[in-house]
Amino acid sequence: MKPLNKDLFNMKRLKVSLAMAFWLSVVTFPIMVIKINTINDTVIWRWGNLALIVILGLFGSYIWNYALDRMKERKGESNRLKETLSGLYQRLRSNPKVKKPVLAAVVLVIAAFPFITSMYSTSILTTALIYVVLGLGLNIIIGLGGLLHLGYAAFFAVGAYTYALLYQYFQIDFWIALPLGGLFAFLFGLLVGIPVLRLRGDYLAIVTLAFGEILRIILNNWGPVTGGPDGISRIPRPSFFGIDLKLQGSINLTYYIMVLMVVITIIVVRRLEDSRIGRALEAMKEDEVAAEAMGIDIMKSKLTAFALGSMWAGFAGVVMAAKTTKVTPDSFGLMESVIVLCIVVLGGMGSIPGILLGAFIFKIVMEYFRVFAMYRMLIFGAVLVIMMVFKPDGLIPKIRRKYTVEKEGA
Amino acid sequence: MLKFENVSTYYGNIQALKNLTLEIQKGEIVTLIGANGAGKSTTLMTLSGVVPPRSGRIIYKDEDITHCDTDLIVQKGIIQVPEGRHIFPYLSVQENLDLGAYLRNDKQEIKNDLEYVFSLFPRLAERRHQQGGTLSGGEQQMLAISRGLMARPEVLLLDEPSLGLAPILVQQIFDTIRQINKENGTTIFLVEQNANQALKTAHKGYVMETGKIILADTAENLLTNDEVISAYLGGA
Ligand SMILES: Nc1ncnc2c1ncn2[C@@H]1O[C@H](COP(=O)(O)OP(=O)(O)OP(=O)(O)O)[C@@H](O)[C@H]1O
Ligand SMILES: [Mg+2]
């Protein structure tokens, strides 16, 4: 059979695209074409817009369908380019002559970053790093534990408010608040997890979402303690052995704290994946009945993943509060949870490099494209749809690692 | 060694086990046969602590285990191979087997047991790096049983191990069950639809109907029991 779909021109596809363009123009007709002038009580017909929509819809839909067909055709074949690239990558990686200098260069760039760029860039990068930690933390819950969690921002808030409140009422220093923030988030995770983790899938997602909102609403309304919607401001940036660092210095310090935290998080997540708990979680995700029959305590495993993941949000929250010197309940809404979730899914669930990339793309693109603030979410939604259709495993999919200890039979 | 005393289990308002009483001696193969929906799987689930009973007691080695959690029961050496081959589809054969030994720490012994299950099922040895989900149905059943063995069970609970297998493989599975029992002295509680084979394999048998035990005897006697013949052996 002739592979019709590979041809750029295809009658069927054209028909589908025409239908699509027609549908689009009907749907957008009221807002794009009709404009009512309320002063003169006249209707302005913007036919130009209609033409634009039809043309854009036609082309967009045609390209979309063409890409879809191409993807279907290619499903069977192996991707030569991709294989060569990943082979090259593996060879370079295992070659110490290449690996060492590259590693040294990366370390150098990271270390020197605040001195070779502006304060603004450093600050943005720090935010991105905070989101890396959030992504990795949520990944423990979603990627490792297989638990869909839509209220992650609440745990971020627990960390941030821990520092904010402890400072406001007891003048507690950043360095003491940092472990406490993690601890409180961990405990809060246990507290929420015990009732909630009996649920599965969609139900779990809804209940976690609700918990996230409950916390935000409490923070918003408990004015006398939390400052209500205004939050708490003038939280000090991280201190450094009592030395006065000035603004530049403390921004750089925050940056280095985050770099260190990312490194530690990566190490911990790696260890966790290889640990007994990691194995138990993996088994549980694949088949709960079988995992239970192997003597894995399902509830304990889920709770561990949930609370550990929450703990990282707590740490990140403390740094966030110190970095922005102000916390408000609005910074921890549903949107925040969704953004972190998107970072994990976009980057590649379970994949550490994927999440790194996801967080950077997300935060940095968002930041530098402030001009398009109005369209950011629109663009982001479109990107997500495209990703899920063409690369459902994320930008850098997880490579399943083998954890077998035993050697081949002697 | 293992005793059910008047055990009743419910799913909501539906009573699935009605005052079940049965006993298994150490080193025995005991089979439980019965029609679909009789409550056989429920019996195993109750024993494993997945569906705790509402009344009655389960005694294992003079200890009341009625309300123990599943992981504790597994720790005590009661290992279930659930109905319908619950294997880990994306893990390799080897990784599946490793997870069977999840609660054990004796590396050397685990290695020996691995060799042992590979000797029982050489097909698995050939496919040790293949993903579990891509094995054939029969191979998956072998894997499920092997994974159960990797936990070093004292009591092995098998829920319909011959389900959906070709006759020749059914024969092989039952032979292996006997072999496991003989070589390791493993007590085996075998739930089966294939009454003929099960009774030929077992020492003792129970016949179950709508949550109740209606017959209990040696396997030999049950094989010649008229009621069993007409209801489960398809004979006249
Ligand atoms: N989770 C459940 N919720 C409600 N009812 C259940 C549940 N599991 C089993 N039952 C019911 O309990 C009864 C016994 O089921 P069980 O699975 O023990 O049967 P079985 O003897 O193993 O049958 P089969 O040979 O078909 O596997 C059936 O009527 C079944 O519908
Ligand atoms: Mg059954």
XYZ file of C-alpha atoms and ligand atoms in Angstrom:
678
model
C 0.000 0.000 0.000
C 1.205 3.453 -0.872
C 1.876 5.508 2.226
C -0.576 8.222 1.324
C -0.243 10.066 4.581
C 3.396 10.844 4.043
C 2.565 13.122 1.129
C 2.398 16.723 2.034
C -0.812 17.118 0.074
C -3.720 14.902 0.963
C -7.319 15.522 -0.023
C -8.805 14.018 3.105
C -6.668 16.111 5.340
C -7.645 19.213 3.400
C -11.324 18.432 3.913
C -10.831 17.949 7.626
C -8.967 21.241 7.823
C -11.696 23.055 5.932
C -14.279 21.722 8.344
C -12.057 22.777 11.207
C -11.674 26.302 9.846
C -15.414 26.599 9.363
C -16.105 25.400 12.895
C -13.532 27.787 14.315
C -15.004 30.741 12.490
C -18.489 29.909 13.766
C -17.314 29.536 17.326
C -15.298 32.742 17.349
C -17.800 34.697 15.279
C -19.482 36.548 18.154
C -16.281 37.811 19.716
C -14.041 38.225 16.719
C -16.394 39.527 14.075
C -19.275 41.271 15.745
C -18.393 44.397 17.606
C -21.048 46.530 19.152
C -20.551 50.187 19.522
C -22.636 50.968 22.577
C -22.481 54.705 22.144
C -24.025 54.882 18.696
C -25.917 51.596 19.045
C -24.400 50.265 15.850
C -22.838 46.966 14.982
C -19.466 46.863 13.354
C -18.834 43.783 11.231
C -15.169 42.988 11.185
C -15.067 40.691 8.169
C -11.319 40.995 7.974
C -11.034 39.065 11.219
C -13.186 36.311 9.820
C -10.880 35.894 6.846
C -7.909 35.791 9.169
C -9.465 33.115 11.336
C -10.408 30.964 8.384
C -6.911 31.171 6.936
C -5.189 30.559 10.269
C -7.561 27.732 11.142
C -7.074 26.114 7.784
C -3.307 26.227 7.896
C -3.046 25.420 11.581
C -5.334 22.445 11.342
C -3.624 21.214 8.188
C -0.182 21.327 9.754
C -1.488 19.744 12.940
C -3.043 16.831 11.088
C 0.000 16.439 8.907
C 2.206 16.188 11.997
C -0.172 13.682 13.554
C -0.077 11.503 10.436
C 3.675 11.709 10.303
C 3.879 10.637 13.923
C 1.626 7.638 13.306
C 3.717 6.556 10.318
C 6.891 6.802 12.267
C 5.685 4.934 15.283
C 6.993 1.623 14.004
C 10.313 2.813 12.664
C 13.136 3.622 14.983
C 14.314 7.175 14.934
C 17.820 7.143 13.467
C 18.754 10.656 14.424
C 17.612 10.186 17.988
C 19.519 6.958 18.340
C 22.725 8.452 16.997
C 22.380 11.402 19.321
C 21.724 9.341 22.416
C 24.547 6.974 21.442
C 26.885 9.914 21.079
C 25.707 11.264 24.388
C 26.363 7.956 26.111
C 29.860 7.711 24.608
C 30.725 11.247 25.631
C 29.350 10.664 29.062
C 31.401 7.590 29.703
C 34.563 9.144 28.297
C 36.473 10.674 31.230
C 38.449 12.966 28.905
C 35.239 14.707 27.934
C 33.289 14.256 31.093
C 35.688 15.955 33.464
C 36.212 19.239 31.621
C 32.536 19.523 30.810
C 31.649 18.942 34.414
C 34.273 21.477 35.520
C 32.935 24.038 33.052
C 29.365 23.526 34.253
C 30.397 23.897 37.876
C 32.374 27.015 37.025
C 29.501 28.645 35.165
C 27.102 27.876 37.984
C 29.519 29.214 40.590
C 30.376 32.355 38.668
C 26.862 33.065 37.428
C 26.061 35.919 39.833
C 29.308 37.682 38.916
C 29.016 37.401 35.165
C 25.366 38.403 34.925
C 23.064 40.915 36.506
C 21.324 40.804 39.852
C 18.058 40.485 37.973
C 19.197 37.339 36.165
C 20.538 35.817 39.350
C 17.251 36.439 41.033
C 15.305 34.810 38.209
C 17.620 31.845 38.185
C 17.118 31.465 41.925
C 13.376 31.343 41.387
C 13.892 28.730 38.698
C 15.970 26.697 41.132
C 13.214 26.930 43.727
C 10.881 25.483 41.142
C 13.393 22.753 40.394
C 13.234 21.719 44.036
C 9.443 21.932 43.980
C 9.342 19.844 40.820
C 11.658 17.221 42.247
C 9.662 17.133 45.459
C 6.339 16.741 43.691
C 7.975 14.127 41.526
C 8.572 12.010 44.615
C 4.816 12.017 45.150
C 3.630 11.741 41.556
C 6.463 10.106 39.676
C 7.659 7.758 42.367
C 4.535 7.270 44.417
C 2.034 7.469 41.572
C -0.204 9.749 43.649
C -1.890 12.585 41.801
C -1.498 15.578 44.068
C -3.145 18.876 43.175
C -2.564 20.762 46.400
C 1.192 20.864 46.445
C 1.337 24.635 46.791
C -0.154 24.282 50.271
C 3.036 22.622 51.454
C 5.059 25.347 49.791
C 2.949 27.754 51.833
C 3.608 25.811 55.021
C 7.342 26.359 54.508
C 7.008 30.016 53.614
C 4.646 30.835 56.472
C 6.765 28.859 58.921
C 9.624 31.269 58.371
C 7.404 34.335 58.089
C 5.488 33.636 61.293
C 8.449 32.412 63.291
C 10.314 35.560 62.334
C 7.441 37.880 63.023
C 6.631 36.483 66.455
C 9.932 35.067 67.685
C 12.619 36.682 65.487
C 13.779 33.228 64.482
C 16.664 33.229 62.032
C 16.475 31.855 58.485
C 18.872 29.026 59.221
C 16.725 27.710 62.056
C 13.534 28.218 60.084
C 14.865 26.264 57.131
C 14.856 22.813 58.786
C 11.721 23.705 60.720
C 9.905 24.606 57.501
C 10.782 21.213 56.083
C 9.756 19.488 59.280
C 6.399 21.231 59.495
C 5.642 20.475 55.860
C 6.567 16.856 56.516
C 4.262 16.683 59.534
C 1.499 18.441 57.650
C 2.015 15.879 54.904
C 1.542 13.048 57.380
C -1.503 14.710 58.842
C -3.171 15.229 55.482
C -1.875 11.959 54.095
C -3.327 9.626 56.691
C -6.965 10.290 55.820
C -6.450 11.203 52.183
C -4.232 8.397 50.943
C -6.976 5.845 51.338
C -8.408 7.329 48.184
C -7.150 6.650 44.711
C -6.726 8.412 41.404
C -9.295 11.088 40.681
C -10.625 11.083 44.210
C -7.188 11.665 45.637
C -6.633 14.506 43.182
C -9.857 16.227 44.207
C -9.270 15.881 47.917
C -5.682 17.146 47.746
C -6.934 20.067 45.708
C -9.483 20.819 48.392
C -6.885 20.628 51.147
C -4.686 23.064 49.275
C -7.528 25.536 48.972
C -8.539 25.108 52.615
C -5.085 26.081 53.775
C -4.970 29.079 51.463
C -8.354 30.258 52.683
C -7.297 29.873 56.292
C -4.194 31.947 55.652
C -6.350 34.515 53.919
C -8.894 34.832 56.691
C -6.939 34.361 59.869
C -5.980 37.991 59.770
C -4.789 38.540 63.335
C -2.108 35.895 62.983
C -1.254 35.617 59.311
C -1.891 39.165 58.235
C -4.756 38.085 56.000
C -4.600 38.849 52.294
C -1.755 41.324 52.857
C 0.389 38.546 54.218
C 3.594 39.216 56.080
C 6.261 41.493 54.715
C 9.763 42.609 55.563
C 11.001 39.112 56.153
C 14.794 39.196 56.289
C 16.871 37.611 53.563
C 19.231 34.818 54.603
C 21.963 35.888 57.004
C 25.590 34.891 56.774
C 27.346 34.637 60.154
C 26.102 38.047 61.066
C 27.995 39.753 58.218
C 26.157 42.585 56.530
C 25.911 41.455 52.917
C 24.022 44.344 51.357
C 21.339 43.548 48.808
C 23.633 42.182 46.126
C 25.371 39.898 48.595
C 22.214 38.399 50.013
C 20.738 37.799 46.590
C 23.884 35.948 45.645
C 23.767 34.017 48.914
C 20.171 32.970 48.268
C 21.267 31.797 44.857
C 24.050 29.644 46.308
C 21.718 28.228 48.947
C 19.379 27.150 46.185
C 22.174 25.631 44.109
C 23.215 23.589 47.116
C 19.643 22.609 47.853
C 19.104 21.427 44.290
C 22.246 19.292 44.494
C 21.146 17.784 47.795
C 17.638 17.168 46.487
C 18.963 15.379 43.417
C 21.180 13.165 45.570
C 18.333 12.361 47.938
C 15.889 11.592 45.127
C 18.465 9.333 43.487
C 19.062 7.461 46.724
C 15.362 7.219 47.344
C 14.766 5.666 43.931
C 17.309 2.966 44.663
C 16.186 2.332 48.215
C 13.789 -0.285 49.465
C 11.089 2.330 49.664
C 11.740 3.288 46.044
C 11.440 -0.316 44.966
C 8.289 -0.747 46.989
C 6.778 2.360 45.423
C 7.661 1.221 41.947
C 6.077 -2.167 42.583
C 3.016 -0.531 44.108
C 2.564 1.729 41.106
C 2.591 -1.229 38.745
C 0.283 -3.553 40.615
C -1.059 -2.840 44.048
C -2.454 -6.311 44.655
C 0.816 -7.987 43.803
C 2.814 -5.488 45.832
C 0.649 -6.188 48.822
C 1.108 -9.918 48.329
C 4.870 -9.347 48.450
C 4.527 -7.953 51.932
C 4.813 -4.304 50.987
C 2.910 -2.059 53.367
C 0.977 0.018 50.851
C -0.212 2.685 53.258
C 3.223 3.196 54.749
C 4.867 3.442 51.337
C 2.351 5.961 50.074
C 2.592 8.001 53.241
C 6.383 8.047 53.049
C 6.325 9.303 49.483
C 3.677 11.881 50.307
C 5.371 13.264 53.407
C 8.878 13.243 51.935
C 7.683 15.060 48.833
C 5.902 17.606 51.007
C 9.052 18.191 53.011
C 10.886 19.543 49.965
C 8.084 21.986 49.330
C 8.593 23.143 52.919
C 12.294 23.797 52.386
C 11.608 25.579 49.118
C 8.934 27.652 50.817
C 11.311 28.975 53.464
C 13.789 30.086 50.802
C 10.989 31.620 48.763
C 9.865 33.674 51.749
C 13.433 34.826 52.372
C 13.983 35.621 48.722
C 10.866 37.706 48.152
C 10.857 39.020 51.768
C 7.087 38.873 51.641
C 4.475 36.153 51.737
C 0.821 36.413 50.749
C -1.772 33.659 50.491
C -2.268 34.450 46.819
C 1.163 33.128 45.929
C 0.069 29.650 46.951
C -3.133 29.111 45.022
C -4.222 26.354 42.732
C -2.330 27.942 39.840
C 0.906 27.415 41.702
C 0.171 23.720 42.220
C -0.725 23.365 38.578
C 2.480 25.059 37.465
C 4.598 22.653 39.488
C 2.572 19.752 38.152
C 3.148 21.009 34.620
C 6.878 21.232 35.241
C 6.908 17.591 36.256
C 4.737 16.410 33.386
C 6.346 18.643 30.782
C 9.855 17.720 31.768
C 9.173 14.030 32.062
C 7.678 12.287 35.037
C 10.287 10.549 37.122
C 13.162 12.016 35.148
C 15.485 14.305 37.088
C 17.083 16.036 34.061
C 13.610 16.400 32.583
C 12.328 18.228 35.629
C 15.395 20.468 35.691
C 14.747 21.428 32.100
C 11.012 21.793 32.699
C 11.497 24.175 35.601
C 14.020 26.311 33.727
C 11.936 26.572 30.613
C 8.883 27.382 32.612
C 10.215 29.952 34.989
C 12.731 31.602 32.713
C 10.535 31.809 29.637
C 7.690 33.119 31.771
C 9.948 35.714 33.296
C 11.561 37.050 30.131
C 8.284 37.059 28.237
C 6.558 39.343 30.655
C 5.732 41.546 27.683
C 3.319 38.859 26.542
C 1.937 38.488 30.039
C -1.595 38.453 28.675
C -0.909 35.547 26.381
C 1.497 33.584 28.565
C -1.088 31.174 29.839
C -2.604 30.787 26.403
C 0.748 29.947 24.871
C 1.529 27.657 27.737
C -1.729 25.784 27.338
C -1.070 25.318 23.636
C 2.443 24.053 24.347
C 1.076 21.565 26.848
C -1.461 20.217 24.391
C 1.187 19.845 21.708
C 3.531 18.136 24.158
C 0.947 15.680 25.374
C 0.063 14.671 21.833
C 3.546 14.399 20.404
C 5.760 13.704 23.384
C 3.595 12.306 26.177
C 6.581 11.106 28.200
C 7.931 14.628 28.569
C 10.951 16.419 27.153
C 13.468 14.040 28.660
C 11.642 10.811 29.420
C 12.656 8.721 32.348
C 15.028 5.876 31.596
C 14.043 2.926 33.681
C 17.003 1.913 35.730
C 17.706 -1.659 36.634
C 18.265 -2.341 40.267
C 19.190 -5.975 40.098
C 22.056 -6.891 42.369
C 22.452 -10.506 41.442
C 24.868 -11.369 38.648
C 24.059 -13.841 35.901
C 24.132 -17.397 37.164
C 27.708 -18.634 37.382
C -0.871 -25.430 61.729
C -3.485 -23.146 60.160
C -7.078 -23.008 61.297
C -10.223 -21.093 60.362
C -12.732 -21.038 63.193
C -16.244 -19.915 62.256
C -14.984 -17.190 60.000
C -17.551 -14.874 58.390
C -16.542 -12.245 55.865
C -18.717 -9.587 54.333
C -18.463 -7.251 51.370
C -20.700 -4.487 52.586
C -23.966 -6.253 53.307
C -23.186 -9.316 51.264
C -21.928 -12.217 53.314
C -19.278 -13.995 51.263
C -18.057 -16.481 53.902
C -20.506 -18.109 56.270
C -19.020 -19.585 59.424
C -16.124 -21.095 57.607
C -14.138 -23.689 59.515
C -11.185 -25.500 58.043
C -7.790 -26.775 59.032
C -4.469 -27.271 57.290
C -1.670 -29.411 58.667
C 1.984 -28.663 58.176
C 3.444 -30.080 54.977
C 0.052 -30.791 53.448
C -1.433 -29.826 50.143
C -5.016 -28.831 50.831
C -7.341 -27.874 48.038
C -10.482 -25.789 48.094
C -12.839 -26.348 45.176
C -16.163 -24.803 44.323
C -18.157 -23.064 41.626
C -17.621 -19.480 40.502
C -18.478 -17.029 43.213
C -18.456 -19.667 45.925
C -16.065 -17.581 48.000
C -12.763 -19.326 47.365
C -10.754 -16.219 46.587
C -12.453 -14.482 49.472
C -11.166 -17.224 51.770
C -7.600 -16.493 50.680
C -8.088 -12.730 50.884
C -9.425 -13.109 54.398
C -6.471 -15.231 55.371
C -4.045 -12.688 53.899
C -5.684 -9.863 55.793
C -6.838 -8.012 52.681
C -10.516 -8.419 53.588
C -10.685 -8.910 57.354
C -13.476 -11.130 58.669
C -16.345 -9.726 60.694
C -16.402 -12.634 63.079
C -14.483 -15.796 63.832
C -10.786 -16.437 64.270
C -7.847 -17.470 62.145
C -5.122 -19.298 64.063
C -1.642 -19.792 62.660
C 0.921 -21.705 64.718
C -1.138 -21.176 67.901
C -1.293 -17.456 67.257
C -4.383 -15.440 66.469
C -3.706 -13.645 63.168
C -7.292 -12.659 62.441
C -6.660 -8.945 62.494
C -3.046 -8.733 61.354
C -2.153 -6.453 58.445
C -1.235 -8.036 55.151
C 2.448 -7.196 55.364
C 2.672 -8.799 58.792
C 1.017 -11.959 57.533
C 3.458 -12.095 54.641
C 6.250 -11.689 57.175
C 4.935 -14.696 59.037
C 5.449 -16.778 55.905
C 1.915 -16.948 54.497
C 2.365 -15.952 50.882
C -0.435 -15.571 48.401
C -0.191 -15.865 44.618
C -3.309 -13.893 43.723
C -5.813 -14.937 41.092
C -5.214 -13.645 37.581
C -1.431 -13.378 37.592
C -0.770 -10.072 39.193
C 2.771 -9.621 37.996
C 4.594 -6.318 37.583
C 4.217 -5.690 33.850
C 7.041 -3.202 33.319
C 9.617 -4.934 35.469
C 11.789 -7.687 34.078
C 11.346 -11.294 35.130
C 14.390 -10.972 37.331
C 13.115 -7.801 38.993
C 9.755 -9.420 39.592
C 11.483 -12.260 41.354
C 13.656 -9.892 43.367
C 10.529 -8.200 44.636
C 9.258 -11.570 45.774
C 12.144 -11.555 48.212
C 11.291 -8.009 49.300
C 11.111 -8.831 52.995
C 14.264 -10.938 53.059
C 17.818 -9.859 53.671
C 19.807 -13.062 53.254
C 21.479 -12.297 49.904
C 23.135 -15.669 49.464
C 19.968 -17.595 50.215
C 17.983 -15.386 47.856
C 20.468 -16.243 45.134
C 20.053 -19.948 45.825
C 16.298 -19.649 45.722
C 16.550 -17.811 42.432
C 18.496 -20.681 40.967
C 15.934 -23.029 42.425
C 12.928 -21.365 40.784
C 14.850 -21.206 37.533
C 15.384 -24.941 37.811
C 11.658 -25.401 38.369
C 10.788 -23.211 35.391
C 13.690 -23.119 32.917
C 11.525 -20.986 30.604
C 11.849 -18.131 33.068
C 15.627 -18.424 33.167
C 15.754 -17.918 29.414
C 13.576 -14.855 29.719
C 14.956 -13.284 32.821
C 15.494 -9.908 31.180
C 12.177 -9.797 29.389
C 9.450 -7.476 30.672
C 6.867 -9.301 32.741
C 3.965 -7.927 30.750
C 5.290 -9.370 27.503
C 5.383 -12.955 28.777
C 2.737 -15.373 27.584
C -0.116 -16.155 29.941
C 1.412 -19.442 31.019
C 4.807 -17.886 31.569
C 3.216 -15.155 33.641
C 1.611 -17.789 35.832
C 4.992 -19.471 36.266
C 6.443 -16.114 37.172
C 3.694 -15.430 39.691
C 4.268 -18.763 41.397
C 8.034 -18.324 41.326
C 7.744 -14.872 42.799
C 5.674 -16.340 45.600
C 8.361 -18.936 46.206
C 11.032 -16.245 46.397
C 9.451 -15.124 49.646
C 10.277 -18.548 51.119
C 6.715 -19.335 52.109
C 5.828 -21.672 54.900
C 2.301 -21.673 53.583
C 1.814 -20.961 49.896
C -1.653 -19.838 48.833
C -2.347 -20.470 45.178
C -5.484 -18.988 43.654
C -6.390 -20.844 40.465
C -2.888 -21.406 39.132
C -4.212 -23.347 36.130
C -6.533 -20.563 34.974
C -6.423 -20.220 31.211
C -3.538 -22.573 30.603
C -3.176 -25.218 27.888
C -3.758 -28.772 29.147
C -0.108 -29.711 28.887
C 0.919 -26.690 30.921
C -1.780 -27.392 33.480
C -0.248 -30.794 34.000
C 3.194 -29.247 34.377
C 1.991 -26.666 36.895
C 0.394 -29.319 39.087
C 3.516 -31.463 38.874
C 5.551 -28.486 39.976
C 3.198 -27.832 42.881
C 3.736 -31.382 44.073
C 7.468 -30.992 43.586
C 7.571 -27.782 45.630
C 5.631 -29.489 48.401
C 7.866 -32.542 48.397
C 11.237 -30.841 48.098
C 10.711 -28.040 50.582
C 7.940 -29.322 52.764
C 6.000 -26.165 51.870
C 2.407 -26.290 53.020
C 0.159 -25.476 50.084
C -3.402 -24.213 50.088
C -4.659 -24.632 46.545
C -7.803 -22.978 45.268
C -8.942 -24.499 42.007
C -11.666 -24.832 39.410
C -9.958 -27.818 37.900
C -11.260 -30.159 40.575
C -9.955 -33.315 38.993
C -6.334 -32.213 38.879
C -6.512 -30.429 42.190
C -7.831 -33.476 44.011
C -5.215 -35.680 42.391
C -2.534 -33.302 43.611
C -3.808 -32.612 47.119
C -3.889 -34.679 50.266
C -7.075 -33.191 51.549
C -9.930 -31.290 50.003
C -12.750 -28.946 50.932
C -15.751 -28.299 48.740
C -17.362 -24.915 49.015
C -20.748 -23.636 47.943
C -22.030 -20.086 48.433
C -19.686 -19.298 51.280
C -20.093 -22.568 53.159
C -18.027 -25.736 53.330
C -20.318 -28.566 52.261
C -17.803 -31.391 52.125
C -14.450 -32.094 53.742
C -12.516 -35.281 53.243
C -9.280 -36.741 51.978
C -8.668 -35.981 48.364
C -8.921 -39.631 47.437
C -12.370 -39.999 48.946
C -13.580 -36.806 47.331
C -12.470 -38.063 43.934
C -14.886 -40.959 44.274
C -17.644 -39.059 46.050
C -20.815 -39.082 43.943
C -21.729 -35.530 44.736
C -18.312 -34.248 43.753
C -18.275 -36.337 40.612
C -21.602 -35.031 39.403
C -21.026 -31.399 40.355
C -17.334 -30.807 39.716
C -15.815 -33.667 37.789
C -18.371 -33.556 35.007
C -19.045 -37.256 35.340
C -22.244 -39.166 35.782
N -14.727 -6.659 46.359
C -15.930 -7.236 46.372
N -17.030 -6.500 46.630
C -18.255 -7.071 46.662
N -18.497 -8.358 46.467
C -17.443 -9.150 46.201
C -16.108 -8.632 46.139
N -15.266 -9.640 45.855
C -16.047 -10.739 45.738
N -17.342 -10.456 45.945
C -18.466 -11.411 45.919
O -18.221 -12.427 46.872
C -18.568 -13.690 46.360
C -17.387 -14.650 46.415
O -16.395 -14.210 45.519
P -14.979 -14.931 45.336
O -14.126 -14.054 44.515
O -14.469 -15.350 46.644
O -15.404 -16.217 44.471
P -14.511 -17.414 43.956
O -14.989 -18.625 44.639
O -13.076 -17.087 44.049
O -14.962 -17.483 42.440
P -14.088 -17.747 41.114
O -13.905 -19.197 41.018
O -15.008 -17.236 40.036
O -12.832 -16.973 41.247
C -19.086 -13.451 44.943
O -20.492 -13.448 44.993
C -18.551 -12.085 44.581
O -19.420 -11.410 43.726
Mg -11.613 -16.655 42.714
